[in-house]
Tab-separated table of C-alpha atoms and ligand atoms in Angstrom:
chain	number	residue	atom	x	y	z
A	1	UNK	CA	66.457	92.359	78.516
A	2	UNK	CA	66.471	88.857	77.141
A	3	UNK	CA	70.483	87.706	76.058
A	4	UNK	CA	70.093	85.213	73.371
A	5	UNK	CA	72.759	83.798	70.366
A	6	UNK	CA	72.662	85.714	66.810
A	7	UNK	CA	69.713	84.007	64.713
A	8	UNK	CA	70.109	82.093	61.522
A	9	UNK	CA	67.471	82.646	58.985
A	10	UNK	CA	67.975	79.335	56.282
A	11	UNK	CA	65.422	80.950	53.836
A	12	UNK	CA	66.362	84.342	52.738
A	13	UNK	CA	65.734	86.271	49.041
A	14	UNK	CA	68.065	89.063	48.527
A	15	UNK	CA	67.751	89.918	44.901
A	16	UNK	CA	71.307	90.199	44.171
A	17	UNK	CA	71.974	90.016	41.169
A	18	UNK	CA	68.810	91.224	39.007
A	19	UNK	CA	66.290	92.256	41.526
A	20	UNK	CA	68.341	95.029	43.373
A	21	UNK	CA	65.580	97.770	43.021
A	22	UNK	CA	63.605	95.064	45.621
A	23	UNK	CA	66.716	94.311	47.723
A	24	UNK	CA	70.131	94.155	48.215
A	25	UNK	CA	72.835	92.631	50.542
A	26	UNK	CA	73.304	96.031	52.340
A	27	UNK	CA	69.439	96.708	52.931
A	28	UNK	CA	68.188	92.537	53.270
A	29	UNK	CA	71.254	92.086	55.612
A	30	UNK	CA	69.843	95.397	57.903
A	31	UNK	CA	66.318	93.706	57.852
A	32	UNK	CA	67.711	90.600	59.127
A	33	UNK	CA	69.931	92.557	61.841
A	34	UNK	CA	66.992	94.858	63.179
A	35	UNK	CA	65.651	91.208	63.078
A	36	UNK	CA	68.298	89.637	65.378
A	37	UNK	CA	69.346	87.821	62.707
A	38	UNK	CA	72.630	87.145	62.089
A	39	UNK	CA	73.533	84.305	59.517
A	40	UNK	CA	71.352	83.751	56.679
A	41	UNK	CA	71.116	81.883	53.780
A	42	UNK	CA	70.050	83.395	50.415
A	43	UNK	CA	68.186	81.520	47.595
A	44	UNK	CA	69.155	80.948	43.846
A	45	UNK	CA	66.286	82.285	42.184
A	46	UNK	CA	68.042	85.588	41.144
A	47	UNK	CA	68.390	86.970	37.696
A	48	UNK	CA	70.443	85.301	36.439
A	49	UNK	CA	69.472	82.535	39.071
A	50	UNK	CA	72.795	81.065	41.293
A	51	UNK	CA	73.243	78.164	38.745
A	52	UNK	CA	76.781	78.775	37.492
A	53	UNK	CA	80.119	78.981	39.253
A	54	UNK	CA	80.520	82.874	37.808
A	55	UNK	CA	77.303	83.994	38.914
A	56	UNK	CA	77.802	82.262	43.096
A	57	UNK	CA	81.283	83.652	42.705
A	58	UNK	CA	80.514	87.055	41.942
A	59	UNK	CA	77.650	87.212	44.532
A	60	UNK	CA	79.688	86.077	47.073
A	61	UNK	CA	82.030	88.916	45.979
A	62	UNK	CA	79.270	91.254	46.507
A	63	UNK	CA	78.052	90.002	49.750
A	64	UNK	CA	81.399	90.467	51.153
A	65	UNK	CA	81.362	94.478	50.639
A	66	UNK	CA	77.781	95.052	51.518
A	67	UNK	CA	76.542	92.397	54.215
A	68	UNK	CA	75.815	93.888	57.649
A	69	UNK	CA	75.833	90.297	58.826
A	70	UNK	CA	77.077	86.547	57.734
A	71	UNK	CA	75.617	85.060	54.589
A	72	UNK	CA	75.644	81.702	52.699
A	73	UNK	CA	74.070	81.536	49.404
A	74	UNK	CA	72.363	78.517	47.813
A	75	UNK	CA	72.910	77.112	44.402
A	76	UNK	CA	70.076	76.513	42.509
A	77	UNK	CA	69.311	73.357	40.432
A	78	UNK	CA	68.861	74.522	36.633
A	79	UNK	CA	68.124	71.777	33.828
A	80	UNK	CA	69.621	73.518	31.109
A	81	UNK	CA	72.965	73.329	33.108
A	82	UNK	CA	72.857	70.642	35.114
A	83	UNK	CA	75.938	68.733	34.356
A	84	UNK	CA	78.342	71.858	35.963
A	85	UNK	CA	76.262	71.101	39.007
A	86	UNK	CA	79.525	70.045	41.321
A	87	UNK	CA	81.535	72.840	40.168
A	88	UNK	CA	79.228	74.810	42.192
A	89	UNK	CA	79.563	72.891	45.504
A	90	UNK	CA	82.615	75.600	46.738
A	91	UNK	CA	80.912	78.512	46.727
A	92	UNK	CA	77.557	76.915	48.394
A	93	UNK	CA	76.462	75.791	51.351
A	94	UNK	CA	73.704	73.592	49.890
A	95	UNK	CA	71.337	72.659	47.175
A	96	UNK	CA	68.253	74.433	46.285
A	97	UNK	CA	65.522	72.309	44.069
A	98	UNK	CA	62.451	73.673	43.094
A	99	UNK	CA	59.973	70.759	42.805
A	100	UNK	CA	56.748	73.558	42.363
A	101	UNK	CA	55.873	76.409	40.150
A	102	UNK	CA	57.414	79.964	41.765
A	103	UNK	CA	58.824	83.206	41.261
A	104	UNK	CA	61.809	83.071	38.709
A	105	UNK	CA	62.524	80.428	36.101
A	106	UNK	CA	64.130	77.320	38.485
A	107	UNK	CA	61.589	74.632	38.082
A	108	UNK	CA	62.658	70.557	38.228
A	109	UNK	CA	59.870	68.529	37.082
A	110	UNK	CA	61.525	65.542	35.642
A	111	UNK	CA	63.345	62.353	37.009
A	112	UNK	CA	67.122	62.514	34.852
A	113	UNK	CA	67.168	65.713	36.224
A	114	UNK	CA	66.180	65.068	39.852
A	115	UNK	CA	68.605	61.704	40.043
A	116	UNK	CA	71.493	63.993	38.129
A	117	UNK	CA	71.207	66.398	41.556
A	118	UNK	CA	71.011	63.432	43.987
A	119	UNK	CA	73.840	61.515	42.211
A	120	UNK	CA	76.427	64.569	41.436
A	121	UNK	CA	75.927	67.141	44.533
A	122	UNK	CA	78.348	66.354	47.663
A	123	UNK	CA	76.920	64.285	49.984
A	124	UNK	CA	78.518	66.512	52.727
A	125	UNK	CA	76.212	69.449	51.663
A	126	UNK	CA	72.015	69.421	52.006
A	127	UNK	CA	69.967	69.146	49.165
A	128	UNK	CA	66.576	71.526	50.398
A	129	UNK	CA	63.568	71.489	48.232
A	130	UNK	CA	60.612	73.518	47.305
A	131	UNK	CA	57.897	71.006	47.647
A	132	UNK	CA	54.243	70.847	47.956
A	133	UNK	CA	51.434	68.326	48.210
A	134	UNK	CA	52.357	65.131	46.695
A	135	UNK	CA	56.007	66.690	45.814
A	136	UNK	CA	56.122	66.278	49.133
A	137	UNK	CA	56.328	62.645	49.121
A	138	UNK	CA	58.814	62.613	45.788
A	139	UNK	CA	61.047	64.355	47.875
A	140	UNK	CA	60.698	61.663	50.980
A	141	UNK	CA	61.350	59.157	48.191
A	142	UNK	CA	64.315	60.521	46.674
A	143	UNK	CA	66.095	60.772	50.409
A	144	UNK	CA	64.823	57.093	51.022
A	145	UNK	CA	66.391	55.706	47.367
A	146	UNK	CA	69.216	57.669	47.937
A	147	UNK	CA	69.771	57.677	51.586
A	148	UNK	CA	70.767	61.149	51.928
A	149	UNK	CA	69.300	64.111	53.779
A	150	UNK	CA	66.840	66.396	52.328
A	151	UNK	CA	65.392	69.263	53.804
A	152	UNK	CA	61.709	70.727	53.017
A	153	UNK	CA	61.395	74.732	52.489
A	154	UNK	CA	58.306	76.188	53.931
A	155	UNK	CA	56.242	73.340	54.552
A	156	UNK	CA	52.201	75.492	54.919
A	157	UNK	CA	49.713	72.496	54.925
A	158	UNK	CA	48.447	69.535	57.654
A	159	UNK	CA	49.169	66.741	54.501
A	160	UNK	CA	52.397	67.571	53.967
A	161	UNK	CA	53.657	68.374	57.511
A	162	UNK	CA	51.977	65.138	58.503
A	163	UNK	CA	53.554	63.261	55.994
A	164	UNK	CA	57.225	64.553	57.067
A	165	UNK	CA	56.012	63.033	60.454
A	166	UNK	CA	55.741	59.712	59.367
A	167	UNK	CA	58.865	59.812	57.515
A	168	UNK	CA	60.591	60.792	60.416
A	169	UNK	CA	59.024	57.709	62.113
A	170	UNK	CA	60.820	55.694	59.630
A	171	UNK	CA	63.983	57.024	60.256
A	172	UNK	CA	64.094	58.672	56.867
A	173	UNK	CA	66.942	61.714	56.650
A	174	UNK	CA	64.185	64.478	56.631
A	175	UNK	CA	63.824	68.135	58.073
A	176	UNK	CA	61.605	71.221	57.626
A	177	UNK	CA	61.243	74.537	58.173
A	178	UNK	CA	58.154	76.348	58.182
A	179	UNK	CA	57.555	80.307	57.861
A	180	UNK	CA	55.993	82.858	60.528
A	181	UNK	CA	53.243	83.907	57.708
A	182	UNK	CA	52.195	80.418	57.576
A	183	UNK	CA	51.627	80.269	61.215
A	184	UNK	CA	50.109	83.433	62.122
A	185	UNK	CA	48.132	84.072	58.712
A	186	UNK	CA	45.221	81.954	56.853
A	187	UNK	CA	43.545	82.017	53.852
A	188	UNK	CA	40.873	84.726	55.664
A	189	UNK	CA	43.746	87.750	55.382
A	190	UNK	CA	43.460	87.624	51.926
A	191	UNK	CA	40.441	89.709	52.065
A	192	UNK	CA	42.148	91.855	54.329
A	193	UNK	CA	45.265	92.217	51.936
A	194	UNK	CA	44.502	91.273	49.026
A	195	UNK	CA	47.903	90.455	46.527
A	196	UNK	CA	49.737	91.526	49.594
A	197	UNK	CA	49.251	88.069	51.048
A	198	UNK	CA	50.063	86.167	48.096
A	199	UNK	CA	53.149	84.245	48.444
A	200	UNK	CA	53.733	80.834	47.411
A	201	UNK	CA	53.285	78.392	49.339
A	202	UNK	CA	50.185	80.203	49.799
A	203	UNK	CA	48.392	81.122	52.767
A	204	UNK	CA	47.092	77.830	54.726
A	205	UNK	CA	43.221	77.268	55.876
A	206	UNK	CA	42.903	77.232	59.686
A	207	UNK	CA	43.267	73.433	59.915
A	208	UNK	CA	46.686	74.194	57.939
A	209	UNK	CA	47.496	76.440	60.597
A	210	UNK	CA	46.536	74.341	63.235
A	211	UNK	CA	48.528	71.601	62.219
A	212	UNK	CA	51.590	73.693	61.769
A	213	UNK	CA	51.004	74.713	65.611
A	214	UNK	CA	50.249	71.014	66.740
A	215	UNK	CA	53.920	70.452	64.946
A	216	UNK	CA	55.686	72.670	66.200
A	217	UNK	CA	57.314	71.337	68.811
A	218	UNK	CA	58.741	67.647	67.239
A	219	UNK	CA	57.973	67.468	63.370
A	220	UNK	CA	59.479	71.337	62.470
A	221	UNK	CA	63.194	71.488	63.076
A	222	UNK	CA	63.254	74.953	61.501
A	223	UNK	CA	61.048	78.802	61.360
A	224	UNK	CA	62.498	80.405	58.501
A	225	UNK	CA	61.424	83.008	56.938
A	226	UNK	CA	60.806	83.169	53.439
A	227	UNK	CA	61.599	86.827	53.027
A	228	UNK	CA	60.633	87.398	49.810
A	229	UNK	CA	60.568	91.272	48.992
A	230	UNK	CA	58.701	92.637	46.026
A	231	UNK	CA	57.870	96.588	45.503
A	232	UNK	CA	54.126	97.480	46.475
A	233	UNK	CA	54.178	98.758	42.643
A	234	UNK	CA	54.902	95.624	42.085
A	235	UNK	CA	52.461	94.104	44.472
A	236	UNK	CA	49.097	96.279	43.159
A	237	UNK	CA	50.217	95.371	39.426
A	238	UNK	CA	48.225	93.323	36.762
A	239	UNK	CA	50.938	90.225	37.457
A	240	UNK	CA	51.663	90.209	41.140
A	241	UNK	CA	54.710	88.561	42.020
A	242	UNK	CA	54.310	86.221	45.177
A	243	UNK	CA	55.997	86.644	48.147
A	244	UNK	CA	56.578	89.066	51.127
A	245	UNK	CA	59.301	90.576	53.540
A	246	UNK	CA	59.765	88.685	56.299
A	247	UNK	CA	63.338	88.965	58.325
A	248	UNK	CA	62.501	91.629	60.994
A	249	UNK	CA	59.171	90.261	61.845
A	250	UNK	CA	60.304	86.633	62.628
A	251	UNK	CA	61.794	86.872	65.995
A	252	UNK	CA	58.883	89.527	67.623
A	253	UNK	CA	56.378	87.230	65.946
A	254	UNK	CA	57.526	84.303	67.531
A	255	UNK	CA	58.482	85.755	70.610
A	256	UNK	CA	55.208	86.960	70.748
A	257	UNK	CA	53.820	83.067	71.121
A	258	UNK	CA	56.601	82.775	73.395
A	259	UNK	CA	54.587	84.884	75.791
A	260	UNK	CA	51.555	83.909	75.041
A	261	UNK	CA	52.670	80.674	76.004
A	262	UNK	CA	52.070	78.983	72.487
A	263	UNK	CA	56.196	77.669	72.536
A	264	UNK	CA	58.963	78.132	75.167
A	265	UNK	CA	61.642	80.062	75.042
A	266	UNK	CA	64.438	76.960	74.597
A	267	UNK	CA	62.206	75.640	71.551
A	268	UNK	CA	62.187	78.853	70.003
A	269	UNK	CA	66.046	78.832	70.001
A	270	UNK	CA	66.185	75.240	68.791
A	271	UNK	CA	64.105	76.549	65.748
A	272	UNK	CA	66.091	79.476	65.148
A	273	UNK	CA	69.413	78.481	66.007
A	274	UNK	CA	70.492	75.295	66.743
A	275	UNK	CA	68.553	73.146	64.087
A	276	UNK	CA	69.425	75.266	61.394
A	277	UNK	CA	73.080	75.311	62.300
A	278	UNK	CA	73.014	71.565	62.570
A	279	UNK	CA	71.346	70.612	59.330
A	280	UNK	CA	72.812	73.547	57.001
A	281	UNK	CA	76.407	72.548	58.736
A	282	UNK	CA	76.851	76.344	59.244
A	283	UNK	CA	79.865	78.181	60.660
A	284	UNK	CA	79.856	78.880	64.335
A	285	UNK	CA	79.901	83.043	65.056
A	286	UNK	CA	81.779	83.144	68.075
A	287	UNK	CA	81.596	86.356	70.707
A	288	UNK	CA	78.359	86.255	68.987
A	289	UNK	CA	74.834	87.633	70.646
A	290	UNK	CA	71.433	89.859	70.424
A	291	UNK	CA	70.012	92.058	73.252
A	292	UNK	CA	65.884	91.608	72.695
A	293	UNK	CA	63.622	93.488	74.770
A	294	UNK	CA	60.839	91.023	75.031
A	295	UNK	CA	58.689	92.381	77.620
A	296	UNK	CA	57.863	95.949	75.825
A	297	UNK	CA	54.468	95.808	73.149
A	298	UNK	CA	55.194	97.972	70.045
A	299	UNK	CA	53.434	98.229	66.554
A	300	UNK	CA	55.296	96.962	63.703
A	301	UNK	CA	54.909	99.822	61.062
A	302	UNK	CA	56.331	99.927	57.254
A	303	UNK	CA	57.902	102.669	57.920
A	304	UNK	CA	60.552	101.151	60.715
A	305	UNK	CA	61.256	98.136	58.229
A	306	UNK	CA	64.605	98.655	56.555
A	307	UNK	CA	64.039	96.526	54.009
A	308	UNK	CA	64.129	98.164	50.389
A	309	UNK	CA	60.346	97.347	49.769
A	310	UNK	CA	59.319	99.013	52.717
A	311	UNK	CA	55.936	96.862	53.708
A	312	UNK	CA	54.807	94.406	55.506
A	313	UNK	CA	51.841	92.544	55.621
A	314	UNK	CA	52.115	92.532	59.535
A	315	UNK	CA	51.721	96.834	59.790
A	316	UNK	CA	49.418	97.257	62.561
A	317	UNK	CA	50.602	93.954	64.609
A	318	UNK	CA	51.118	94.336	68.335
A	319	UNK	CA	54.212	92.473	69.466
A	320	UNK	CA	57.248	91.910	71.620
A	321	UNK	CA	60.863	91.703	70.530
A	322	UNK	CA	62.645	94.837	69.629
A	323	UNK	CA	66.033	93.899	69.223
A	324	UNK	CA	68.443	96.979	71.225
A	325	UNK	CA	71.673	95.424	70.276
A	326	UNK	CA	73.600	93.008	68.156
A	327	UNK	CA	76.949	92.140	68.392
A	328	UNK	CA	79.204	89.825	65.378
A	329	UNK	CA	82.499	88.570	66.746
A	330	UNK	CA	82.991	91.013	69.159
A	331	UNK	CA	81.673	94.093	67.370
A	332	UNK	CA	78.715	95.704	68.118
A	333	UNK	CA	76.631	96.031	64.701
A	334	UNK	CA	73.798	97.431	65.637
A	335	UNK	CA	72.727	99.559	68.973
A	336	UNK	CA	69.309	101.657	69.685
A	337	UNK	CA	68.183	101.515	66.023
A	338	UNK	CA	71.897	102.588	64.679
A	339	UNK	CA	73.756	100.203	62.263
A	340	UNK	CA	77.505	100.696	63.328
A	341	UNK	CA	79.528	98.133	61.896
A	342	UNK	CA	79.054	96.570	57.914
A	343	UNK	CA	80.789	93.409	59.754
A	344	UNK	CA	79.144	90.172	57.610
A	345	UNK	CA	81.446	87.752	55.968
A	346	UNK	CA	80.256	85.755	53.312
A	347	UNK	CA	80.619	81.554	53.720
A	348	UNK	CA	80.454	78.479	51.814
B	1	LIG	C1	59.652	83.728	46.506
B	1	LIG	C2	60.278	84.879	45.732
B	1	LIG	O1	59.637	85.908	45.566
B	1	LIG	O2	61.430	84.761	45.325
B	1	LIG	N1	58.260	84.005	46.648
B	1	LIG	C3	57.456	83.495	47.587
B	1	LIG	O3	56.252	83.733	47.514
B	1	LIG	N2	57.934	82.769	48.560
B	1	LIG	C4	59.898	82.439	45.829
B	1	LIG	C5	59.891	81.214	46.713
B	1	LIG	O4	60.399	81.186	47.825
B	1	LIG	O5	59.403	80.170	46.271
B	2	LIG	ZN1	61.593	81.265	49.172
């Protein structure tokens, strides 16, 4: 039985408030737990999206009742009400820009707006973006004209993640993360899946994938996870919304490679641990730690995911990494597929 610290997942959609029939703090934060998981992060683009002090404040409110495990939210960037944009600072622990077209109504696709957020949001929290292609290299220019840190969400193809590198070359203030789906999926399982592997970014070609790999072990700082939950009604409908479940399948994925020898096991926690504690500036979780069984194969099936959707596209996957126990400051939260303890405390 492998010993290793809680997990932070920086890239988290929990629904709350407006999508709740997807997912909500009590059944996201059990996916992330079953996961190994135990600080996360959760995105802005709710309904309505985290873009007001009320809204943060009363989501934060519901975290702390329903959270089996520690969570952060991030405030979203929202033109119509930009100017409140430090009054949200205290109840987030960064900034959330969406550069690129996505699910929910945050988009940021001019310059007052853009140099309002760089300009007005505390330098001692991160501004992350949703960028692709050549938003890529807007956000790279914003960090270099501003000189402040920005970090890139889900970064899927070889231009972009080979653009971060040489902006890292330069010294510029720049991380990433990339997601599991964008390095163990390409463009060939849509056939397979159909909508069910439509998420945005979107699935990568294999020279996407490869580059991702070739990465992995300098340009990405982070693996996070982009769980995105929408209902399989939802999925097989005229419109369907991108995105996919993704917090219990992160750590067997990657431990997976582990033993296949595609990463060790120290890089694995940098990328799941200790990078995204550094850049997010996260809390420590003391008397902290997850028991993983990473010898073991076992299917991943839809019917052991506890997230409210209840699929995901890797059913059918052989993999190691069952997590047997997690334990939060001292308390054990989860043991042998139980959930014993509701012990998350929200942060900012
Ligand atoms: C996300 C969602 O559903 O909220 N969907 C996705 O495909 N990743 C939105 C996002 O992260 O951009
Ligand atoms: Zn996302």
């Amino acid at each position: 039985m492998l010993i290793l610290p809680g997990l932070i997942d920086p890239h988290t959609h929990l629904r709350v408030p407006g999508g709740e029939h997807k997912e909500d703090f009590a059944t996201g934060t059990k996916a992330a737990v079953a996961g190994g998981i135990t600080q996360i992060l959760g995105m802005p683009n709710t309904n309505p999206p985290l873009a007001t002090a009320e809204v943060l404040q009363a989501t934060l409110a519901t975290a702390a009742q329903d959270a089996y495990c520690d969570v952060g939210l991030f405030a979203g960037a929202s033109p119509p009400v930009i100017e409140q944009l430090p009054s949200l600072a205290p109840y987030a622990v960064a900034l959330k820009i969406y550069l690129n077209d996505t699910f929910g109504d945050l988009r940021v696709d001019d310059v007052p707006t853009l140099a309002a957020c760089f300009a007005t949001w505390p330098r001692d929290k991160i501004i992350a973006m949703h960028a692709e292609k050549q938003s890529v290299a807007v956000g790279i220019g914003l960090a270099a004209a501003y000189g402040r840190a920005v970090h890139f969400c889900h970064i899927s193809r070889r231009e972009e993640i080979e653009l971060i590198a040489v902006a890292k070359a330069r010294g510029l203030p720049v991380t990433c993360e990339v997601a599991p789906h964008h390095l163990f999926m390409t463009t060939a399982d849509y056939e397979r899946l159909g909508p069910l592997a439509d998420m945005r970014p979107v699935l990568g070609t294999p020279s996407d994938v490869a580059a991702l790999w070739e990465h992995l072990g300098e340009t990405v700082d982070c693996i996070a996870t982009d769980h995105a939950p929408h209902t399989l009604a939802e999925k097989r409908s005229a419109t369907p919304p991108p995105g996919i479940a993704g917090l219990q399948t992160s750590l067997p994925l990657m431990l997976t490679a582990v033993k296949n020898g595609r990463l060790s096991l120290p890089r694995l926690l940098e990328l799941m641990h200790d990078n995204p504690r550094r850049i997010f500036n996260l809390p420590a979780q003391p008397d902290t730690h997850i028991e993983v069984d990473d010898e073991t194969p076992y299917t991943i099936t839809n019917e052991a995911m506890h997230s409210k959707c209840g699929w995901t596209p890797f059913a059918g996957w052989e993999v190691v990494g069952r997590v047997h126990k997690v334990v939060l400051r001292n308390q054990t939260i989860y043991e042998n597929g139980q959930f014993l303890d509701k012990a998350g405390q929200p942060f900012s």
